[in-house]
Short mmCIF file of C-alpha atoms in Angstrom, two decimals:
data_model
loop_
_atom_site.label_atom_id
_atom_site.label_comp_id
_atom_site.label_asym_id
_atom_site.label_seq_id
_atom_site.Cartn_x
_atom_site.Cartn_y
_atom_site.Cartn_z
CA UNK A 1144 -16.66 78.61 28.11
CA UNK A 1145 -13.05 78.44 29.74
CA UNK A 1146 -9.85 79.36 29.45
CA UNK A 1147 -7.61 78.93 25.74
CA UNK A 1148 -6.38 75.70 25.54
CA UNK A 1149 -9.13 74.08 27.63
CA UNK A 1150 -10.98 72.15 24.67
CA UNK A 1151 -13.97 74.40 23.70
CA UNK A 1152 -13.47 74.41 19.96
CA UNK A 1153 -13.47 70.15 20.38
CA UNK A 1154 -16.31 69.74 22.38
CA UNK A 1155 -18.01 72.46 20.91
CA UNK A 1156 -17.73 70.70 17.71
CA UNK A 1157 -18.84 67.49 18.84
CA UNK A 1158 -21.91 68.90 20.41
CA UNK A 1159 -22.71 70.17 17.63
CA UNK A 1160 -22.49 67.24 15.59
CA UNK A 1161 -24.64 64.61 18.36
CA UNK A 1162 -27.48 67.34 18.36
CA UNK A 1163 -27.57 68.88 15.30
CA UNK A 1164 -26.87 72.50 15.71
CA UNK A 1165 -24.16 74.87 14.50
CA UNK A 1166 -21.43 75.44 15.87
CA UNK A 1167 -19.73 79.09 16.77
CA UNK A 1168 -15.97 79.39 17.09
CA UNK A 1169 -15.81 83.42 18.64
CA UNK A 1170 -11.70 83.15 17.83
CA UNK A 1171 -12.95 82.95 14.22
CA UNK A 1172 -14.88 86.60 14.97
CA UNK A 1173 -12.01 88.24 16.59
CA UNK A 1174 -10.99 91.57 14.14
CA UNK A 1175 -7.69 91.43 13.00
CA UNK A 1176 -6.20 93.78 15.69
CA UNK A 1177 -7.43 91.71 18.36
CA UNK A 1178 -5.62 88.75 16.90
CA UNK A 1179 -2.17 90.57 15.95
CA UNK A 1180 -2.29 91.91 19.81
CA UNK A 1181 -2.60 88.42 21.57
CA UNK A 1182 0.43 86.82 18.45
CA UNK A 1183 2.35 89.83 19.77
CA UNK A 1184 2.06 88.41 23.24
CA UNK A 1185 -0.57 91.23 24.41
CA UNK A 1186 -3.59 89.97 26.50
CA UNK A 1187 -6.58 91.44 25.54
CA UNK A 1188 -8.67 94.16 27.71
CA UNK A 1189 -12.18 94.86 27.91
CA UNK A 1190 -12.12 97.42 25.65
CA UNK A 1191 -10.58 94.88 22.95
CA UNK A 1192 -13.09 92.93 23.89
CA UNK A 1193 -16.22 94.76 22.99
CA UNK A 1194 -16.96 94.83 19.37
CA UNK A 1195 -16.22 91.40 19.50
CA UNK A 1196 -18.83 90.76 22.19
CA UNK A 1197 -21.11 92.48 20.32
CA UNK A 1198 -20.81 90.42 17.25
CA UNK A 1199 -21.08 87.71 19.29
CA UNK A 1200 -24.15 88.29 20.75
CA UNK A 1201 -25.43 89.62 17.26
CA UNK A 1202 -24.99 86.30 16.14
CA UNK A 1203 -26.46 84.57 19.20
CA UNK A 1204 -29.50 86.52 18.89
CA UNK A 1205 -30.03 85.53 14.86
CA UNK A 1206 -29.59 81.91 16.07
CA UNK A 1207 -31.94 82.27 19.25
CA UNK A 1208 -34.50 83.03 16.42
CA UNK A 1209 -34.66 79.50 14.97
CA UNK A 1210 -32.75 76.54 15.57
CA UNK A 1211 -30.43 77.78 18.33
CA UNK A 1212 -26.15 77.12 18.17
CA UNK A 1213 -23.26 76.03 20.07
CA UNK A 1214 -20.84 78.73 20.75
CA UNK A 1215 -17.53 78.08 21.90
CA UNK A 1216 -16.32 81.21 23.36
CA UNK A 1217 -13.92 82.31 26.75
CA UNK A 1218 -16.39 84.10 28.23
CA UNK A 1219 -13.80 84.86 31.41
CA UNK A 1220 -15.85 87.83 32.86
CA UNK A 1221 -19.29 87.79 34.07
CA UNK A 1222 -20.06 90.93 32.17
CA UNK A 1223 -18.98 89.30 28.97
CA UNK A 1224 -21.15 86.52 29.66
CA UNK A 1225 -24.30 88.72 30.42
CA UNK A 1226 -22.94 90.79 27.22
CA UNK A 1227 -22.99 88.07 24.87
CA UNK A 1228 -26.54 86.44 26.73
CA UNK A 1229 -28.35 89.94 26.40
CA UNK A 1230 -31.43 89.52 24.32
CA UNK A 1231 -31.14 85.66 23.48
CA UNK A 1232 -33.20 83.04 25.07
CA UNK A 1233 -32.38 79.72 26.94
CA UNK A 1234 -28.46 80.13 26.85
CA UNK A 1235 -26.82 77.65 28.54
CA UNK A 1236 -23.29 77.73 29.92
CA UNK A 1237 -20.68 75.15 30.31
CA UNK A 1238 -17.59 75.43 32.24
CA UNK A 1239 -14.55 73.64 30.67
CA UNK A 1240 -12.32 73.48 34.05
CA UNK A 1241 -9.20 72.27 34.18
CA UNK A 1242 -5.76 73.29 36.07
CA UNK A 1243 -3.03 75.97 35.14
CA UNK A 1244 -0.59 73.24 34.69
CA UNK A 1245 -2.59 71.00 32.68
CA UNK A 1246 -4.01 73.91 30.29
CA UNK A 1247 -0.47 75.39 29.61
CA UNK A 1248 0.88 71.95 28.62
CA UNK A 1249 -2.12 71.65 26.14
CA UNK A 1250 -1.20 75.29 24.83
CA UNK A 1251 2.78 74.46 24.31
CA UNK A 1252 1.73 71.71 22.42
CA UNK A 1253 -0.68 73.78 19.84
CA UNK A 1254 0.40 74.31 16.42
CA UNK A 1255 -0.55 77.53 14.22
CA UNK A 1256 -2.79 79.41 17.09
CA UNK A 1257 -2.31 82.89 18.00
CA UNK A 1258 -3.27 82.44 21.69
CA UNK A 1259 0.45 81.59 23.03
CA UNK A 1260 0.89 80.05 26.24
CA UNK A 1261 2.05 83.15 27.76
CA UNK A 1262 -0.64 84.65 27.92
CA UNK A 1263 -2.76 82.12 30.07
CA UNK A 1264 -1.72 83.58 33.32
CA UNK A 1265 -3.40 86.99 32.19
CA UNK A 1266 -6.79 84.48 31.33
CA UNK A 1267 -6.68 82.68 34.81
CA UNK A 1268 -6.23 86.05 36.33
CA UNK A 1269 -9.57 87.63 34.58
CA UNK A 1270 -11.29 84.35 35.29
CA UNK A 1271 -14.94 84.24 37.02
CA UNK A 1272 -16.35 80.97 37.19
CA UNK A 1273 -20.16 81.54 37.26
CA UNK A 1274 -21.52 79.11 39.80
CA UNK A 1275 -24.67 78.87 37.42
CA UNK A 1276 -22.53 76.90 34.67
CA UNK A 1277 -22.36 73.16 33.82
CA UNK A 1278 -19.06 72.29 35.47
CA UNK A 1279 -17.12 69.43 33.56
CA UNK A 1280 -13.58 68.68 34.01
CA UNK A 1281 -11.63 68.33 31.38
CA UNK A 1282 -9.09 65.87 32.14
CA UNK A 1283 -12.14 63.61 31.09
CA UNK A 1284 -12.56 61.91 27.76
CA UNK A 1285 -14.06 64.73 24.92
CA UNK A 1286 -17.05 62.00 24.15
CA UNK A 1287 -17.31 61.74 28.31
CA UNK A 1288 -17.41 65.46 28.42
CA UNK A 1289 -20.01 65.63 25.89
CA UNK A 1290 -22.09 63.15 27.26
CA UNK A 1291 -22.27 64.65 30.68
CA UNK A 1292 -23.05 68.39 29.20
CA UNK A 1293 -25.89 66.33 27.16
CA UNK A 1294 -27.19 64.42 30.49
CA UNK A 1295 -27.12 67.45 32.68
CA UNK A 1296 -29.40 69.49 29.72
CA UNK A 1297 -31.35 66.41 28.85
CA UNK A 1298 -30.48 66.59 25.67
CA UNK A 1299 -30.45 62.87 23.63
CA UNK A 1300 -27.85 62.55 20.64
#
């Protein structure tokens, strides 16, 4: 979980290749109103928000069921992260933390992405940090970053 531009989609994805699970991208489950809102340079609210929550946690429950998945996701809120936990066993969250000045660089330098870097302020700004999370920094290597979420769950590759 953190912030657009803070490398969820990369580590996610490399998790998810070391220990075998699938991997999640929520973007990909956003409805298409959600999307044209944030191109148009419109942060999303909490009402916005909730169907996608919903099929986010639809999904996380499926997967909960068997194998279990990686989900790459903002998360900013603490009710969106109890949302999207509800009803789903041994979640796990990792914080992807990094500074405003290093995340917006990241984001002017993204091609083909709806999430524009204007709109990070309004993400910072409806940012909780749950003190519960796996905090890894993110000016650290992506195979560093994965190896300390791994040592911190015990998880081998």
């Amino acid at each position: 979980m953190g912030v657009s531009g803070s490398g969820k989609t990369l580590i996610g994805q490399l998790l998810s290749k070391q220990v075998n699970l699938p991997f999640y991208d929520a973007d990909d489950f956003h409805p298409k109103a959600n999307i044209i809102k944030m191109k148009s340079g419109h942060p999303l609210n909490d009402h916005d928000r909730q169907n996608w929550l919903e099929i986010l946690n639809d999904k996380l429950i499926t997967c909960s069921k068997s194998t279990g998945a990686i989900l790459a996701c903002s998360a900013l809120k603490e009710k969106y992260r109890q949302q999207l936990s509800s009803q789903v066993d041994h979640v796990h969250w990792v914080y992807l933390d990094g500074t405003y000045e290093l995340i917006r660089s990241r984001l002017e330098n993204r091609k083909d992405h709806f999430m524009k870097a204007d709109l990070l302020k309004s993400q910072f700004h409806d940012l909780e940090i749950p003190d519960y999370a796996i905090k890894v920094d993110i000016r650290l290597f992506p195979q560093e970053m994965a190896d300390k979420i791994r040592a911190e769950l015990n998880i081998l590759s």
